[in-house]
Amino acid sequence: MPLIALSGSDILAAMLSGRYWAGGADLVLTYSTPSVGSVWPGYPNAALGGEPFLEGYSVFTSGQAQTFAVVVELMDSFVGASFTLVDDQVDLGAIRIAFTSVDPDVWGYAYYPDVNGNPNLDDEPGDIWISSNVAGSAFTSGGFDFLGLMHEIGHALGLQHSFEGDHPLPEQFDNYRYTIMSYSSQTDHFVARYALMPFGMSISYNPVYPITPMLADIYALQNLFGADPATRAGDTSYTFDPNLGVIQTIYDAGGIDTWSLIGHLRPSFVDLRPGAFSSVDCFSREAQIEANVAAVGEVHRSDITQTFNGASIFTWTDNVAIAFGTIIENVDLGDADDSAIGNDAANIIRGFAGSDLLDGGGGDDTLDGGIGDDTLNGGTNADNMQGGDGNDMYVVDDALDVTTESAGQGMDTVQSSVTRTLGANFENLTLTGSANLDGTGNTEINVINGNTGNNTLSGLDGNDTINGGDGDDIIIGGWGIDSLNGGEGNDGFAYTIGDGNGSVNGGNGSDSFVITDVAGLGSILNANLTGSVLTAVAGNGLTSIESVFANMGDGVDWLIYNTSSDVAVNFTTTAATGFAGVSNVERVVGGSGNDMLTGDNLDNRLDGSTGSDTLAGLGGIDTLIGGDGDDWITGGLANDSIQGGNGNDNIGWVVGDGRDTIDGGADFDTFSVVGSASAELGNATWNGLSVTALIDNGLSNLEAINLDLGGGVDWLIYNASAAAVVNLQLGTASGFASVSNIEKVIGGSGNDTLTGDTLDNRLDGLAGADTLDGGAGSDAVLGGDGNDTIYASAGNDSLQGQNGNDTFIWTSTDGRDTFNGGADTDTVNFTGSAVADVADANWNGTEITGLLNNALVSIETINLELGAGGAGGDWLRYNSTVGVTVNLLAGTGSGFASITGVENLIGGTGADTLTGDGGANKISGNNGDDIITGGGGNDNLTGGVGNDTFVYAAGSGNDTIVDFDAWAVGGQDFLDVSAFGINAGNFAARVAIIDTGADTVIRIDDTYFITLKNVSGDGDNVITQADFIFGP
């Protein structure tokens, strides 16, 4: 029962009569009992009528007198005043007692003390008269008569009835539980007994009455007389007979006291607080049934149960009170399920057997639950609690509370309203209240519950269950297979790599799961994903988790997805599907979806697993594995390892990236290289079947390679002994599916075929018999070693044969090129167009250094084929001061290995020998003393400046000489007809000189006609026999 809900003033107003013995705690009050044979002395003031109760007067027996003395001394033990027994034969006590028969129905009557000690108001203050009807009573403690004695003595000491006066006790307090001055019993203190009767069953009730003054009485008496400082001032042990009902109030003046219920089998509730009631040996209805069944036999259980359930059976509770001001320090409970509440002292409460409830109250208490499932609440201050065997519950409200359990002593729980770490051998922790507290487990299998505040809960070792409850909690499972539940609020779950696995349920609110790797040894983070929601990570099942963060710390760490969903991971931005952020993770394995995996500046490993994935390594020395599916892969800045795996993969590389090792894997894989705006070198290793390295990237199992080097002047360089074929115009190259934006190509040591485009290319054949064609643009073409074939093509090119017997090919549509044959024997084949060409040849007497506006250096063989010249034909014109020899019929000419398709000739300024062919040639000697032979056909011949000779023979056509000079002074020209066998003797017969007016016609053998233009035959401009050269 709680503390009495009465104030001190309420008690005093109800209990004090206003009549009292003066003297307070210093009072020495006498009492006496008339002995047998004594007479009752008269009153000092006989005028008041004498004593009305003297009628039927009789004295107490010696035994009754002794009991009266015991009761008075009992009352004396509560107060500071001294009550002294005096001999009635010698002195009359202030309080006297005797029997009377005046009113048999009144049990007793007592006189109040005199008012403030005034004897004139009442002749006999303190006298007590007891009905002669109880003259045979032994006044046994616990009986009604014993209660009656205490009641009447109370009047004699100045107490009134609790129900009298202007301020009586409230009805609920007006009974024997609170005061012996009441007329009302406490019916719940009856104990029923079942008895077998001859004709049926019977229930007997055994009422129990107080054996001491009760709370209100003691408080009122001590107000009058003070408290006795000597009553049980030492170390007192209070015991109770479990077989006897008792109602009492304990007053104790000091010492270290113990309330002992050791051996009691019925439950008790002990409340050590002053003014509180305790229930000693509670006798519940169920317990009474069991007791009676045990007494009369199991066969009567049904009848007993029916009878007790239908009768007024009361429980035995609240039968012992602690007086106000009394401190009992210790309690030893019995073997039932007991309860105890301490006071403000440093209590020691021991539960022993049974499932006990121990509450230390105030003070630094020591609680020992003993055997059984106990509840221990130390109360305020720093308490020491030990549950003992059984599944115990501890209530902790002070950070300095000590809780102790030994191994194997049950499943124990701590309820704490302060931050708490479980000690050894404790299993469960529940935080209470609304404060922001921390709760920490131990190595056991813990259940940890948060409160309504913002908690930090940590399980440590063991397979723990942690429930955050309300509030924004931080939950840490620790080692073991844990079950973590956030409950309400925005909760955060902290998981350290190396901790155990389990299940995490965020509950309501916006909850987060934070993963940390503090060991830095490298860890694997497995993640299960449904859609974009993580359902498990690091072996922990996740439910209702809105945000997942992972910081894997030092070491090489893995993120592995187990999902069919598409995932995106970017180590640079710390983004990852299902995560709010990941950091310090170096390696990732995607699921079976189409994943996008991006690295950072560390050495990453990106594994797409199955699905059509996109992998980008960025910085760092990365390993990228496409796995199954058609993947897109780029390595990034450092030297990466790229494996396409199964599927048709696309692998990208940007100039400026690192030098990678690339294995396309199975199926059809493509490697694409993209350049920048700067010049790049595209080094390619070619084995005749595939490119095995490109720009220092090792390549294998690639079915297509695309090379686009972007802006700038870029190179494709083959490192190969096998022949390579490159056509920049078509965008093709050996080992490549396409090439673009490449301006320069260097072949290997094989017989390469290199073709440029419309840009200014450089083609370098290196070793091998290469075929090089610069295409349009001003190209630089180098044959290198080997017997190369080099095509000039459009544009003004620089063509170098270098070592080997090289062949250059030029057509009239080509540009104006520079040919440098280099070492060995080199050939240039010039081919004209379908229209009239003029082939200007620069001849230095040793070699042709220029032709058709092309510069020639170190060219050993030149072949000129001008083709069908059309109207007017094609010209070969020498720019030379050294005489040249040209024979169009023989196809020869100075500096040429062959000449074909040339109809017309122009010599240089030297003494040239020019010979036509069977066609109608135009031949001009230019300056110098030239020898010109028209050959067959009707030729047009010009000697130019100098003494020129025109040679004729059988088969010559009808030629026209444009500038024949017959005047010896001005540069004499001659007609050589020696081949006809014409001499001075037959000249006149065979040669006719015909003056046609402006021109002169020479007729030979009436068959051959030579027209000399502008030779008029006048003056010096006349043809004579002297202008001819004869044979022998």
PDB file of N, CA and C in Angstrom, residues 66-127:
ATOM      1  N   GLN A  66      -0.330  -8.046  35.045  1.00  0.00           N
ATOM      2  CA  GLN A  66       0.942  -8.111  34.316  1.00  0.00           C
ATOM      3  C   GLN A  66       0.721  -7.759  32.840  1.00  0.00           C
ATOM      4  N   THR A  67      -0.374  -8.271  32.264  1.00  0.00           N
ATOM      5  CA  THR A  67      -0.653  -7.947  30.859  1.00  0.00           C
ATOM      6  C   THR A  67      -0.888  -6.460  30.697  1.00  0.00           C
ATOM      7  N   PHE A  68      -1.634  -5.863  31.662  1.00  0.00           N
ATOM      8  CA  PHE A  68      -1.848  -4.413  31.613  1.00  0.00           C
ATOM      9  C   PHE A  68      -0.509  -3.670  31.626  1.00  0.00           C
ATOM     10  N   ALA A  69       0.378  -4.141  32.489  1.00  0.00           N
ATOM     11  CA  ALA A  69       1.697  -3.494  32.557  1.00  0.00           C
ATOM     12  C   ALA A  69       2.442  -3.649  31.235  1.00  0.00           C
ATOM     13  N   VAL A  70       2.310  -4.837  30.640  1.00  0.00           N
ATOM     14  CA  VAL A  70       2.964  -5.055  29.353  1.00  0.00           C
ATOM     15  C   VAL A  70       2.434  -4.073  28.321  1.00  0.00           C
ATOM     16  N   VAL A  71       1.109  -3.880  28.298  1.00  0.00           N
ATOM     17  CA  VAL A  71       0.531  -2.981  27.314  1.00  0.00           C
ATOM     18  C   VAL A  71       0.978  -1.554  27.562  1.00  0.00           C
ATOM     19  N   VAL A  72       0.989  -1.127  28.868  1.00  0.00           N
ATOM     20  CA  VAL A  72       1.439   0.234  29.165  1.00  0.00           C
ATOM     21  C   VAL A  72       2.887   0.417  28.743  1.00  0.00           C
ATOM     22  N   GLU A  73       3.714  -0.581  29.063  1.00  0.00           N
ATOM     23  CA  GLU A  73       5.113  -0.482  28.671  1.00  0.00           C
ATOM     24  C   GLU A  73       5.252  -0.475  27.150  1.00  0.00           C
ATOM     25  N   LEU A  74       4.353  -1.235  26.465  1.00  0.00           N
ATOM     26  CA  LEU A  74       4.341  -1.187  25.002  1.00  0.00           C
ATOM     27  C   LEU A  74       4.082   0.239  24.524  1.00  0.00           C
ATOM     28  N   MET A  75       3.077   0.877  25.132  1.00  0.00           N
ATOM     29  CA  MET A  75       2.781   2.252  24.759  1.00  0.00           C
ATOM     30  C   MET A  75       3.967   3.156  25.099  1.00  0.00           C
ATOM     31  N   ASP A  76       4.602   2.862  26.241  1.00  0.00           N
ATOM     32  CA  ASP A  76       5.739   3.664  26.688  1.00  0.00           C
ATOM     33  C   ASP A  76       6.894   3.568  25.689  1.00  0.00           C
ATOM     34  N   SER A  77       7.017   2.395  25.012  1.00  0.00           N
ATOM     35  CA  SER A  77       8.170   2.206  24.116  1.00  0.00           C
ATOM     36  C   SER A  77       8.136   3.119  22.901  1.00  0.00           C
ATOM     37  N   PHE A  78       6.972   3.726  22.668  1.00  0.00           N
ATOM     38  CA  PHE A  78       6.866   4.583  21.497  1.00  0.00           C
ATOM     39  C   PHE A  78       7.147   6.046  21.805  1.00  0.00           C
ATOM     40  N   VAL A  79       7.138   6.411  23.081  1.00  0.00           N
ATOM     41  CA  VAL A  79       7.197   7.834  23.413  1.00  0.00           C
ATOM     42  C   VAL A  79       8.385   8.127  24.289  1.00  0.00           C
ATOM     43  N   GLY A  80       8.710   9.411  24.376  1.00  0.00           N
ATOM     44  CA  GLY A  80       9.840   9.831  25.194  1.00  0.00           C
ATOM     45  C   GLY A  80       9.517   9.892  26.678  1.00  0.00           C
ATOM     46  N   ALA A  81       8.238  10.121  27.016  1.00  0.00           N
ATOM     47  CA  ALA A  81       7.837  10.148  28.440  1.00  0.00           C
ATOM     48  C   ALA A  81       8.027   8.773  29.054  1.00  0.00           C
ATOM     49  N   SER A  82       8.163   8.752  30.381  1.00  0.00           N
ATOM     50  CA  SER A  82       8.363   7.482  31.089  1.00  0.00           C
ATOM     51  C   SER A  82       7.088   7.109  31.838  1.00  0.00           C
ATOM     52  N   PHE A  83       6.593   5.908  31.616  1.00  0.00           N
ATOM     53  CA  PHE A  83       5.423   5.385  32.323  1.00  0.00           C
ATOM     54  C   PHE A  83       5.950   4.396  33.373  1.00  0.00           C
ATOM     55  N   THR A  84       5.646   4.707  34.653  1.00  0.00           N
ATOM     56  CA  THR A  84       6.233   3.943  35.765  1.00  0.00           C
ATOM     57  C   THR A  84       5.140   3.262  36.556  1.00  0.00           C
ATOM     58  N   LEU A  85       5.308   1.985  36.766  1.00  0.00           N
ATOM     59  CA  LEU A  85       4.381   1.203  37.591  1.00  0.00           C
ATOM     60  C   LEU A  85       4.672   1.474  39.070  1.00  0.00           C
ATOM     61  N   VAL A  86       3.606   1.776  39.845  1.00  0.00           N
ATOM     62  CA  VAL A  86       3.754   1.979  41.287  1.00  0.00           C
ATOM     63  C   VAL A  86       2.858   0.994  42.023  1.00  0.00           C
ATOM     64  N   ASP A  87       3.221   0.742  43.276  1.00  0.00           N
ATOM     65  CA  ASP A  87       2.476  -0.199  44.105  1.00  0.00           C
ATOM     66  C   ASP A  87       1.205   0.487  44.598  1.00  0.00           C
ATOM     67  N   ASP A  88       0.099  -0.113  44.239  1.00  0.00           N
ATOM     68  CA  ASP A  88      -1.181   0.489  44.584  1.00  0.00           C
ATOM     69  C   ASP A  88      -1.370   0.603  46.093  1.00  0.00           C
ATOM     70  N   GLN A  89      -0.680  -0.247  46.864  1.00  0.00           N
ATOM     71  CA  GLN A  89      -0.810  -0.196  48.303  1.00  0.00           C
ATOM     72  C   GLN A  89      -0.034   0.979  48.880  1.00  0.00           C
ATOM     73  N   VAL A  90       0.876   1.473  48.121  1.00  0.00           N
ATOM     74  CA  VAL A  90       1.743   2.545  48.622  1.00  0.00           C
ATOM     75  C   VAL A  90       1.364   3.874  47.986  1.00  0.00           C
ATOM     76  N   ASP A  91       1.153   3.815  46.675  1.00  0.00           N
ATOM     77  CA  ASP A  91       0.922   5.070  45.953  1.00  0.00           C
ATOM     78  C   ASP A  91      -0.089   4.788  44.824  1.00  0.00           C
ATOM     79  N   LEU A  92      -0.912   5.718  44.591  1.00  0.00           N
ATOM     80  CA  LEU A  92      -1.873   5.559  43.502  1.00  0.00           C
ATOM     81  C   LEU A  92      -1.256   6.054  42.199  1.00  0.00           C
ATOM     82  N   GLY A  93      -1.367   5.209  41.146  1.00  0.00           N
ATOM     83  CA  GLY A  93      -0.870   5.649  39.839  1.00  0.00           C
ATOM     84  C   GLY A  93      -1.776   6.675  39.203  1.00  0.00           C
ATOM     85  N   ALA A  94      -1.172   7.517  38.337  1.00  0.00           N
ATOM     86  CA  ALA A  94      -1.993   8.488  37.604  1.00  0.00           C
ATOM     87  C   ALA A  94      -2.984   7.757  36.695  1.00  0.00           C
ATOM     88  N   ILE A  95      -2.574   6.590  36.210  1.00  0.00           N
ATOM     89  CA  ILE A  95      -3.463   5.759  35.406  1.00  0.00           C
ATOM     90  C   ILE A  95      -3.722   4.499  36.206  1.00  0.00           C
ATOM     91  N   ARG A  96      -5.010   4.209  36.451  1.00  0.00           N
ATOM     92  CA  ARG A  96      -5.406   3.011  37.179  1.00  0.00           C
ATOM     93  C   ARG A  96      -6.419   2.253  36.346  1.00  0.00           C
ATOM     94  N   ILE A  97      -6.567   0.964  36.595  1.00  0.00           N
ATOM     95  CA  ILE A  97      -7.492   0.154  35.837  1.00  0.00           C
ATOM     96  C   ILE A  97      -8.165  -0.865  36.747  1.00  0.00           C
ATOM     97  N   ALA A  98      -9.467  -1.105  36.467  1.00  0.00           N
ATOM     98  CA  ALA A  98     -10.217  -2.115  37.224  1.00  0.00           C
ATOM     99  C   ALA A  98     -11.466  -2.481  36.437  1.00  0.00           C
ATOM    100  N   PHE A  99     -12.146  -3.550  36.892  1.00  0.00           N
ATOM    101  CA  PHE A  99     -13.382  -3.961  36.253  1.00  0.00           C
ATOM    102  C   PHE A  99     -14.559  -3.252  36.894  1.00  0.00           C
ATOM    103  N   THR A 100     -15.647  -3.109  36.120  1.00  0.00           N
ATOM    104  CA  THR A 100     -16.899  -2.559  36.622  1.00  0.00           C
ATOM    105  C   THR A 100     -18.055  -3.285  35.969  1.00  0.00           C
ATOM    106  N   SER A 101     -19.160  -3.376  36.714  1.00  0.00           N
ATOM    107  CA  SER A 101     -20.349  -3.991  36.142  1.00  0.00           C
ATOM    108  C   SER A 101     -21.444  -2.982  35.902  1.00  0.00           C
ATOM    109  N   VAL A 102     -21.091  -1.709  35.924  1.00  0.00           N
ATOM    110  CA  VAL A 102     -22.095  -0.660  35.769  1.00  0.00           C
ATOM    111  C   VAL A 102     -22.827  -0.801  34.444  1.00  0.00           C
ATOM    112  N   ASP A 103     -22.078  -0.936  33.351  1.00  0.00           N
ATOM    113  CA  ASP A 103     -22.708  -1.041  32.029  1.00  0.00           C
ATOM    114  C   ASP A 103     -22.036  -2.198  31.279  1.00  0.00           C
ATOM    115  N   PRO A 104     -22.601  -3.421  31.425  1.00  0.00           N
ATOM    116  CA  PRO A 104     -21.916  -4.593  30.846  1.00  0.00           C
ATOM    117  C   PRO A 104     -21.752  -4.519  29.326  1.00  0.00           C
ATOM    118  N   ASP A 105     -22.612  -3.754  28.640  1.00  0.00           N
ATOM    119  CA  ASP A 105     -22.526  -3.703  27.175  1.00  0.00           C
ATOM    120  C   ASP A 105     -21.403  -2.778  26.680  1.00  0.00           C
ATOM    121  N   VAL A 106     -20.855  -2.004  27.569  1.00  0.00           N
ATOM    122  CA  VAL A 106     -19.724  -1.146  27.202  1.00  0.00           C
ATOM    123  C   VAL A 106     -18.452  -1.874  27.597  1.00  0.00           C
ATOM    124  N   TRP A 107     -17.577  -2.175  26.628  1.00  0.00           N
ATOM    125  CA  TRP A 107     -16.368  -2.956  26.898  1.00  0.00           C
ATOM    126  C   TRP A 107     -15.493  -2.247  27.892  1.00  0.00           C
ATOM    127  N   GLY A 108     -15.352  -0.954  27.722  1.00  0.00           N
ATOM    128  CA  GLY A 108     -14.523  -0.230  28.651  1.00  0.00           C
ATOM    129  C   GLY A 108     -14.716   1.268  28.539  1.00  0.00           C
ATOM    130  N   TYR A 109     -14.171   1.965  29.513  1.00  0.00           N
ATOM    131  CA  TYR A 109     -14.251   3.424  29.523  1.00  0.00           C
ATOM    132  C   TYR A 109     -13.004   3.946  30.199  1.00  0.00           C
ATOM    133  N   ALA A 110     -12.449   5.057  29.639  1.00  0.00           N
ATOM    134  CA  ALA A 110     -11.258   5.662  30.236  1.00  0.00           C
ATOM    135  C   ALA A 110     -11.458   7.163  30.315  1.00  0.00           C
ATOM    136  N   TYR A 111     -10.873   7.763  31.364  1.00  0.00           N
ATOM    137  CA  TYR A 111     -10.922   9.207  31.530  1.00  0.00           C
ATOM    138  C   TYR A 111      -9.722   9.831  30.822  1.00  0.00           C
ATOM    139  N   TYR A 112      -9.981  10.939  30.126  1.00  0.00           N
ATOM    140  CA  TYR A 112      -8.889  11.712  29.535  1.00  0.00           C
ATOM    141  C   TYR A 112      -8.031  12.296  30.635  1.00  0.00           C
ATOM    142  N   PRO A 113      -6.830  12.703  30.301  1.00  0.00           N
ATOM    143  CA  PRO A 113      -6.031  13.445  31.274  1.00  0.00           C
ATOM    144  C   PRO A 113      -6.736  14.740  31.624  1.00  0.00           C
ATOM    145  N   ASP A 114      -6.312  15.298  32.741  1.00  0.00           N
ATOM    146  CA  ASP A 114      -6.836  16.591  33.124  1.00  0.00           C
ATOM    147  C   ASP A 114      -6.459  17.623  32.059  1.00  0.00           C
ATOM    148  N   VAL A 115      -7.297  18.625  31.882  1.00  0.00           N
ATOM    149  CA  VAL A 115      -6.994  19.667  30.907  1.00  0.00           C
ATOM    150  C   VAL A 115      -5.825  20.488  31.391  1.00  0.00           C
ATOM    151  N   ASN A 116      -4.733  20.363  30.691  1.00  0.00           N
ATOM    152  CA  ASN A 116      -3.522  21.091  31.069  1.00  0.00           C
ATOM    153  C   ASN A 116      -3.164  20.878  32.532  1.00  0.00           C
ATOM    154  N   GLY A 117      -3.510  19.659  33.071  1.00  0.00           N
ATOM    155  CA  GLY A 117      -3.169  19.331  34.453  1.00  0.00           C
ATOM    156  C   GLY A 117      -4.080  19.966  35.490  1.00  0.00           C
ATOM    157  N   ASN A 118      -5.272  20.449  35.125  1.00  0.00           N
ATOM    158  CA  ASN A 118      -6.198  21.080  36.079  1.00  0.00           C
ATOM    159  C   ASN A 118      -7.021  20.002  36.768  1.00  0.00           C
ATOM    160  N   PRO A 119      -6.821  19.717  38.052  1.00  0.00           N
ATOM    161  CA  PRO A 119      -7.535  18.638  38.731  1.00  0.00           C
ATOM    162  C   PRO A 119      -8.978  18.969  39.032  1.00  0.00           C
ATOM    163  N   ASN A 120      -9.410  20.188  38.884  1.00  0.00           N
ATOM    164  CA  ASN A 120     -10.771  20.571  39.249  1.00  0.00           C
ATOM    165  C   ASN A 120     -11.792  20.169  38.201  1.00  0.00           C
ATOM    166  N   LEU A 121     -11.296  19.865  36.965  1.00  0.00           N
ATOM    167  CA  LEU A 121     -12.257  19.518  35.933  1.00  0.00           C
ATOM    168  C   LEU A 121     -12.749  18.102  36.078  1.00  0.00           C
ATOM    169  N   ASP A 122     -11.888  17.176  36.462  1.00  0.00           N
ATOM    170  CA  ASP A 122     -12.268  15.761  36.550  1.00  0.00           C
ATOM    171  C   ASP A 122     -11.536  15.164  37.734  1.00  0.00           C
ATOM    172  N   ASP A 123     -12.268  14.470  38.560  1.00  0.00           N
ATOM    173  CA  ASP A 123     -11.639  13.966  39.786  1.00  0.00           C
ATOM    174  C   ASP A 123     -10.619  12.888  39.508  1.00  0.00           C
ATOM    175  N   GLU A 124     -10.845  12.044  38.503  1.00  0.00           N
ATOM    176  CA  GLU A 124      -9.965  10.904  38.301  1.00  0.00           C
ATOM    177  C   GLU A 124      -9.477  10.833  36.848  1.00  0.00           C
ATOM    178  N   PRO A 125      -8.674  11.763  36.364  1.00  0.00           N
ATOM    179  CA  PRO A 125      -8.133  11.669  35.004  1.00  0.00           C
ATOM    180  C   PRO A 125      -7.230  10.443  34.852  1.00  0.00           C
ATOM    181  N   GLY A 126      -7.349   9.736  33.714  1.00  0.00           N
ATOM    182  CA  GLY A 126      -6.516   8.583  33.439  1.00  0.00           C
ATOM    183  C   GLY A 126      -7.034   7.284  33.970  1.00  0.00           C
ATOM    184  N   ASP A 127      -8.159   7.278  34.743  1.00  0.00           N
ATOM    185  CA  ASP A 127      -8.683   6.013  35.247  1.00  0.00           C
ATOM    186  C   ASP A 127      -9.383   5.249  34.138  1.00  0.00           C
TER     187      ASP A 127
END
